[in-house]
């Protein structure tokens, strides 16, 4: 039976209420509250029972046949919701909006929240990562993007050129879990995001202007960015049905302020997850994450994915790390304080949302308790930011909230004695009643002579007198007992005196629970006023937490402070790959990486497994560590500030889009060549190996020459095309280096040491021997190799000298040169018209 086939006039009033709600939310699985369960009906029930392996039952709803139904207990709903959201579904929570006891007729119900991958807000979220939701507006000439984390209140926005590939790359790189787009959004991009990258894509066209959130974008002048922010706010407001006052002012994300890396570079360098297993272990963040707070861990991920290019800010972080290393006693105190700080950002979000319970308030109080100690340390180390200690808020929470409250805020036992006079009086009344019950039990034992007489309580009968079967004959009529329940081993009675006291106790209990709930909500509203201050404090604590983590890692692993230079010089002595040296069992072999101002390209040759890729990666990792403000794994390091890193490492096909290794290679090479500047770093690992030998060699040479003559950026290029080493004779800014290996008696030992000059052997068969391929196979491979080598000598093949590229490349016109200098997304309409006029004049 399907929902569409049902005659709504024949169903029960409750089911009619459900059907009306469901028809307004067709793409959402409705969790419909009935008593202590959330129930699902019709197609929702079939879907959920299948996805969560729940029992599918039926329900009578006034129709001839029972309708499909399944349900989950309301107190355990989060577990089931998380599983559904992880599978890409959206879940709508439909709650009872009035007390069933007070309701006349059917209880009123309504949607109170729609939960999706970008709006999850519970304990199951990964505390070490942001949970971003984003919106995209397509202006046909460019995209306006807004994204934020509703659990922390952060909001960012930026413009992007109209390039669908870059849009998808940006969304994936930022880790956005859900993207909100309009009905007329590109179907290709929609499909790519949803099917290839498993990102939730929500269609939403109901944009509204929410006055209460104007403060979020009031400082932004670009109307396109404002539109994107309003669009995201409209969706979040539509799905959450609650206060979002913890959302912070939007920050315009300027790519020019950070070292640029695309998603491929981040993955190739294994910054936040490993390539093979897609896990945090053995990535760079795994090594550096010695933070003590969840907030610090999230900020560290942001640091690693967005290294700085502002020399002053980088040096400021170095200074702080140096101070922390000098003042190791203060640093030790700071670490202890930070361990006591809970996730203030997400606590603030839950408080604003109205979902914070008493245990959240205790976490907040315990965090506030150590703020004076943190403030003192920050003052002593002369940290460039400081914090308020919010003593009045701490005192409020200390005076009001019990130390061990229940999870629910509707069970009482939340508010301390002495906080509210009326509550204290009710508690005294309840205590007096319970004392009476205890006295009554002793008195009845004496009066009846029944030693095992017991006074108990349950929700069905209230207070009762329980007497074992063997003593029932001792009960006399004058006691006034009235039999209420017979059990296998005892009888239960009630008495007039007991009933009178029961009403007094239960009324007091009910009033206490109601009053405690009311007082707790008032306290929570008071705490809400402090959210902006708490958010600022969390930012300061996150930053100092990251820097103490850098100090910790630098101290434990003998890292050094880099010297930043304005000259285009790289001089790193005894550089190491920080992750590899931690995980290999043997001793790590450090290497120098030296590129003076006249050396732009290092052409690296050497056998497989000898360490060429590691050598290249460790330079990039060292640069990234330096530009996030961390010390680096070397004995000495002098580095320029890079504006971008481009990599092509690894030989994986892009099976999702059906592209071969070679096509992926060429696209990534093109990305680097098109976007690199003289201040960029390019790493190409065996480029051209995905096609025929001479094709690959020709392309590799042409790419090297193009970078050398046109881009002039620092480049590491590893290759097995040994003929390319002749380029050193023709390209003045290229130097050959090689990874050394020792061969003896047909066996090879990798020395992992970089030396000057080239090497003309790949030792591929030796590597195959190390991999234990059968001896006859190895012997045959050597025979074939000797034949090929003799043929190669006869050919007398010589590398083509570098051609003058100027003869091959058409000179750019004045208009083309001027157009390359500007970014249309950063121009006002008036500036664009003026620019167009100037171009026209130049043509004349």
Coordinates of N, CA, C and O in Angstrom, one line a residue, residues 134-241:
X134 N 26.9 24.2 2.7 CA 27.2 25.3 1.8 C 26.0 25.6 0.9 O 25.2 24.7 0.6
X135 N 26.0 26.8 0.3 CA 25.1 27.2 -0.7 C 25.8 27.7 -1.9 O 26.9 28.3 -1.7
X136 N 25.3 27.5 -3.1 CA 26.0 27.9 -4.3 C 24.9 28.7 -5.2 O 23.9 28.1 -5.5
X137 N 25.3 29.9 -5.6 CA 24.4 30.6 -6.5 C 25.2 30.8 -7.8 O 26.3 31.3 -7.8
X138 N 24.6 30.4 -8.9 CA 25.2 30.4 -10.2 C 24.8 31.7 -10.9 O 23.6 31.9 -11.3
X139 N 25.8 32.6 -11.2 CA 25.4 33.9 -11.9 C 25.8 33.8 -13.4 O 25.8 34.8 -14.1
X140 N 26.1 32.6 -13.8 CA 26.4 32.3 -15.2 C 27.8 32.8 -15.6 O 28.5 32.1 -16.4
X141 N 28.3 33.9 -15.0 CA 29.7 34.3 -15.3 C 30.6 33.9 -14.1 O 31.8 34.1 -14.1
X142 N 30.0 33.5 -13.0 CA 30.8 33.1 -11.8 C 29.8 32.5 -10.7 O 28.6 32.6 -10.9
X143 N 30.4 32.0 -9.7 CA 29.7 31.4 -8.6 C 29.9 32.2 -7.3 O 31.0 32.7 -7.0
X144 N 28.8 32.4 -6.5 CA 28.9 32.9 -5.2 C 28.7 31.8 -4.2 O 27.7 31.1 -4.3
X145 N 29.6 31.5 -3.4 CA 29.5 30.4 -2.5 C 29.6 30.9 -1.0 O 30.3 31.7 -0.6
X146 N 28.7 30.3 -0.2 CA 28.7 30.5 1.2 C 28.7 29.2 1.9 O 28.0 28.2 1.5
X147 N 29.5 29.0 3.0 CA 29.4 27.7 3.7 C 29.7 28.0 5.2 O 30.3 29.1 5.5
X148 N 29.2 27.2 6.0 CA 29.3 27.4 7.5 C 29.1 26.1 8.2 O 28.7 25.1 7.7
X149 N 29.4 26.2 9.5 CA 29.1 25.1 10.4 C 28.1 25.5 11.5 O 28.5 26.4 12.3
X150 N 26.9 25.0 11.5 CA 25.9 25.5 12.4 C 26.2 25.1 13.8 O 25.6 25.6 14.8
X151 N 27.1 24.1 14.0 CA 27.4 23.6 15.3 C 28.3 24.6 16.0 O 28.4 24.7 17.3
X152 N 29.1 25.4 15.2 CA 30.1 26.3 15.8 C 29.7 27.8 15.5 O 30.3 28.7 16.2
X153 N 28.9 28.0 14.5 CA 28.5 29.3 14.2 C 29.3 30.0 13.2 O 29.1 31.2 12.8
X154 N 30.4 29.4 12.7 CA 31.3 30.0 11.7 C 30.6 30.1 10.3 O 30.0 29.1 9.9
X155 N 30.8 31.2 9.6 CA 30.3 31.3 8.2 C 31.3 32.0 7.4 O 32.0 33.0 7.8
X156 N 31.5 31.4 6.2 CA 32.5 32.0 5.2 C 31.8 32.2 3.9 O 30.9 31.5 3.5
X157 N 32.4 33.1 3.1 CA 31.8 33.3 1.7 C 32.9 33.7 0.8 O 33.9 34.3 1.2
X158 N 32.7 33.4 -0.5 CA 33.7 33.8 -1.5 C 33.1 33.7 -2.9 O 32.1 33.0 -3.1
X159 N 33.8 34.3 -3.9 CA 33.4 34.2 -5.3 C 34.4 33.3 -6.0 O 35.6 33.2 -5.6
X160 N 33.9 32.6 -7.0 CA 34.7 31.7 -7.8 C 34.4 31.9 -9.3 O 33.2 32.1 -9.6
X161 N 35.4 31.7 -10.1 CA 35.2 31.9 -11.5 C 34.2 30.8 -12.0 O 34.1 29.7 -11.4
X162 N 33.6 31.0 -13.2 CA 32.6 30.1 -13.7 C 33.2 28.9 -14.3 O 33.3 28.7 -15.6
X163 N 33.7 28.0 -13.5 CA 34.4 26.8 -14.0 C 33.9 25.6 -13.1 O 34.2 25.5 -12.0
X164 N 33.0 24.8 -13.7 CA 32.4 23.7 -12.9 C 33.4 22.7 -12.3 O 33.2 22.3 -11.1
X165 N 34.5 22.5 -12.9 CA 35.5 21.6 -12.4 C 36.1 22.2 -11.1 O 36.3 21.5 -10.1
X166 N 36.4 23.5 -11.2 CA 37.0 24.2 -10.0 C 35.9 24.3 -8.9 O 36.3 24.2 -7.7
X167 N 34.7 24.4 -9.2 CA 33.6 24.5 -8.2 C 33.5 23.1 -7.5 O 33.5 23.1 -6.2
X168 N 33.5 22.0 -8.2 CA 33.5 20.7 -7.5 C 34.7 20.5 -6.7 O 34.6 20.0 -5.5
X169 N 35.9 20.9 -7.2 CA 37.1 20.7 -6.5 C 37.1 21.5 -5.2 O 37.5 21.0 -4.1
X170 N 36.6 22.7 -5.3 CA 36.5 23.6 -4.1 C 35.6 23.0 -3.0 O 35.9 23.0 -1.8
X171 N 34.4 22.5 -3.4 CA 33.5 22.0 -2.5 C 34.0 20.7 -1.8 O 34.0 20.6 -0.6
X172 N 34.7 19.9 -2.6 CA 35.3 18.6 -2.1 C 36.4 19.0 -1.1 O 36.6 18.4 0.0
X173 N 37.3 19.9 -1.6 CA 38.4 20.3 -0.8 C 38.1 20.9 0.5 O 38.7 20.7 1.6
X174 N 37.0 21.7 0.6 CA 36.6 22.3 1.8 C 35.9 21.3 2.8 O 35.7 21.6 3.9
X175 N 35.5 20.1 2.2 CA 34.9 19.1 3.1 C 33.4 19.5 3.4 O 32.9 19.1 4.4
X176 N 32.8 20.2 2.4 CA 31.3 20.5 2.6 C 30.5 19.2 2.5 O 30.6 18.5 1.6
X177 N 29.7 19.0 3.6 CA 28.9 17.7 3.6 C 27.6 17.8 2.9 O 27.0 16.8 2.4
X178 N 27.0 19.1 2.8 CA 25.7 19.2 2.1 C 25.8 20.6 1.3 O 26.2 21.6 1.8
X179 N 25.3 20.5 0.1 CA 25.3 21.7 -0.8 C 23.8 22.1 -1.1 O 23.1 21.2 -1.6
X180 N 23.4 23.3 -0.9 CA 22.1 23.8 -1.3 C 22.1 24.5 -2.6 O 22.9 25.5 -2.7
X181 N 21.3 24.1 -3.5 CA 21.3 24.7 -4.9 C 19.8 24.9 -5.3 O 18.9 24.3 -4.8
X182 N 19.7 25.7 -6.4 CA 18.3 26.0 -6.9 C 17.9 24.9 -7.9 O 18.8 24.1 -8.3
X183 N 16.7 24.9 -8.3 CA 16.1 23.9 -9.2 C 16.8 24.0 -10.6 O 17.0 22.9 -11.2
X184 N 17.2 25.2 -11.0 CA 17.8 25.3 -12.4 C 19.4 25.1 -12.3 O 20.1 25.5 -13.3
X185 N 19.9 24.6 -11.2 CA 21.4 24.4 -11.1 C 21.8 23.3 -12.1 O 21.1 22.5 -12.5
X186 N 23.1 23.4 -12.5 CA 23.7 22.5 -13.5 C 23.4 21.0 -13.0 O 23.9 20.6 -12.0
X187 N 22.8 20.3 -13.9 CA 22.5 18.9 -13.6 C 23.8 18.0 -13.6 O 23.9 17.1 -12.8
X188 N 24.8 18.4 -14.4 CA 26.0 17.7 -14.4 C 26.8 17.8 -13.1 O 27.3 16.8 -12.5
X189 N 26.9 19.1 -12.6 CA 27.5 19.3 -11.3 C 26.8 18.6 -10.2 O 27.4 18.0 -9.3
X190 N 25.4 18.7 -10.2 CA 24.6 18.1 -9.2 C 24.9 16.6 -9.2 O 25.1 16.0 -8.1
X191 N 25.0 15.9 -10.4 CA 25.2 14.5 -10.4 C 26.6 14.1 -9.9 O 26.8 13.2 -9.2
X192 N 27.6 15.0 -10.3 CA 29.0 14.7 -9.9 C 29.1 14.8 -8.4 O 29.7 13.9 -7.8
X193 N 28.5 15.8 -7.8 CA 28.6 15.9 -6.3 C 27.9 14.8 -5.6 O 28.4 14.2 -4.6
X194 N 26.7 14.5 -6.1 CA 25.9 13.5 -5.4 C 26.4 12.0 -5.6 O 26.5 11.3 -4.7
X195 N 26.7 11.7 -6.9 CA 27.0 10.3 -7.2 C 28.5 10.0 -7.0 O 28.8 8.9 -6.6
X196 N 29.4 10.9 -7.4 CA 30.8 10.6 -7.4 C 31.4 10.9 -6.0 O 32.3 10.2 -5.6
X197 N 31.0 11.9 -5.4 CA 31.6 12.3 -4.1 C 30.7 12.1 -2.9 O 31.1 12.5 -1.8
X198 N 29.5 11.6 -3.1 CA 28.5 11.3 -2.0 C 28.2 12.5 -1.1 O 28.2 12.3 0.1
X199 N 28.1 13.6 -1.7 CA 27.7 14.8 -1.0 C 26.2 15.0 -1.1 O 25.7 14.9 -2.2
X200 N 25.6 15.3 0.0 CA 24.1 15.6 -0.1 C 23.9 16.9 -0.8 O 24.5 17.9 -0.5
X201 N 23.0 16.9 -1.8 CA 22.7 18.1 -2.6 C 21.2 18.3 -2.4 O 20.3 17.5 -2.7
X202 N 20.8 19.5 -1.8 CA 19.5 19.8 -1.5 C 18.9 20.9 -2.5 O 19.6 21.9 -2.6
X203 N 17.8 20.7 -3.1 CA 17.2 21.7 -3.9 C 16.3 22.6 -3.1 O 15.4 22.1 -2.3
X204 N 16.5 23.9 -3.2 CA 15.8 24.8 -2.3 C 15.6 26.1 -3.1 O 16.6 26.7 -3.5
X205 N 14.4 26.6 -3.2 CA 14.2 27.9 -3.9 C 13.4 28.9 -3.1 O 13.0 29.9 -3.7
X206 N 13.3 28.7 -1.8 CA 12.5 29.5 -1.0 C 13.3 30.5 -0.2 O 13.4 30.5 1.0
X207 N 14.0 31.4 -0.9 CA 14.9 32.4 -0.3 C 14.1 33.5 0.4 O 13.3 34.1 -0.3
X208 N 14.4 33.8 1.6 CA 13.7 34.9 2.4 C 14.7 35.8 3.0 O 15.9 35.4 3.3
X209 N 14.3 37.0 3.3 CA 15.2 38.0 4.0 C 14.9 37.9 5.5 O 13.8 38.4 5.9
X210 N 15.8 37.4 6.3 CA 15.5 37.2 7.7 C 16.2 38.4 8.4 O 17.4 38.4 8.6
X211 N 15.4 39.3 8.9 CA 15.9 40.5 9.5 C 16.8 40.3 10.7 O 17.8 41.0 11.0
X212 N 16.5 39.2 11.5 CA 17.2 39.0 12.8 C 18.7 38.6 12.5 O 19.5 38.6 13.4
X213 N 19.0 38.2 11.2 CA 20.3 37.8 10.9 C 21.1 38.8 10.0 O 22.1 38.4 9.4
X214 N 20.6 40.0 9.9 CA 21.3 41.0 9.1 C 22.7 41.3 9.5 O 23.6 41.6 8.7
X215 N 22.9 41.1 10.9 CA 24.3 41.4 11.4 C 25.3 40.5 10.8 O 26.5 40.8 10.7
X216 N 24.9 39.3 10.3 CA 25.9 38.4 9.7 C 26.6 38.9 8.5 O 27.7 38.7 8.2
X217 N 25.8 39.7 7.7 CA 26.4 40.2 6.4 C 26.4 41.7 6.2 O 26.6 42.2 5.2
X218 N 26.1 42.4 7.3 CA 26.0 43.9 7.2 C 27.3 44.6 6.8 O 27.3 45.7 6.3
X219 N 28.4 43.9 7.1 CA 29.7 44.5 6.7 C 30.2 44.2 5.3 O 31.3 44.6 4.9
X220 N 29.4 43.4 4.6 CA 29.8 42.9 3.3 C 29.1 43.8 2.2 O 27.9 43.9 2.2
X221 N 29.9 44.3 1.3 CA 29.4 45.3 0.3 C 29.0 44.6 -1.0 O 28.2 45.1 -1.8
X222 N 29.6 43.4 -1.3 CA 29.3 42.7 -2.6 C 28.0 42.0 -2.5 O 27.8 41.1 -1.7
X223 N 27.0 42.5 -3.3 CA 25.6 42.0 -3.3 C 25.6 40.5 -3.6 O 24.7 39.8 -3.1
X224 N 26.5 40.0 -4.4 CA 26.5 38.6 -4.8 C 26.8 37.7 -3.6 O 26.2 36.6 -3.4
X225 N 27.8 38.1 -2.8 CA 28.1 37.4 -1.6 C 26.9 37.4 -0.6 O 26.6 36.4 0.1
X226 N 26.3 38.6 -0.5 CA 25.2 38.7 0.5 C 24.0 37.8 0.0 O 23.4 37.2 0.9
X227 N 23.8 37.7 -1.3 CA 22.8 36.8 -1.8 C 23.0 35.3 -1.4 O 22.2 34.6 -1.0
X228 N 24.3 34.9 -1.5 CA 24.7 33.5 -1.1 C 24.5 33.3 0.4 O 24.0 32.2 0.8
X229 N 24.8 34.3 1.2 CA 24.7 34.2 2.6 C 23.2 34.1 3.0 O 22.7 33.2 3.8
X230 N 22.4 34.9 2.4 CA 20.9 34.9 2.7 C 20.3 33.6 2.3 O 19.4 33.0 2.9
X231 N 20.8 33.1 1.2 CA 20.3 31.8 0.6 C 20.5 30.7 1.6 O 19.7 29.9 2.0
X232 N 21.8 30.6 2.1 CA 22.1 29.6 3.1 C 21.3 29.7 4.4 O 20.8 28.8 5.0
X233 N 21.2 31.0 4.9 CA 20.5 31.2 6.1 C 19.0 30.8 6.0 O 18.4 30.3 6.9
X234 N 18.4 31.1 4.8 CA 17.0 30.7 4.6 C 16.8 29.2 4.7 O 15.9 28.8 5.3
X235 N 17.8 28.5 4.1 CA 17.6 27.0 4.2 C 17.8 26.5 5.6 O 17.0 25.7 6.0
X236 N 18.8 27.0 6.3 CA 19.0 26.5 7.7 C 17.9 26.9 8.5 O 17.4 26.1 9.4
X237 N 17.3 28.1 8.4 CA 16.2 28.6 9.2 C 15.0 27.7 8.9 O 14.2 27.3 9.8
X238 N 14.8 27.3 7.6 CA 13.7 26.5 7.1 C 13.7 25.1 7.7 O 12.7 24.5 8.1
X239 N 14.9 24.6 7.9 CA 15.1 23.2 8.4 C 15.2 23.0 9.9 O 14.9 22.0 10.4
X240 N 15.6 24.1 10.6 CA 15.9 24.0 12.0 C 14.8 24.5 12.9 O 14.8 24.1 14.1
X241 N 14.0 25.4 12.5 CA 12.8 25.9 13.3 C 13.3 26.4 14.7 O 12.5 26.2 15.7

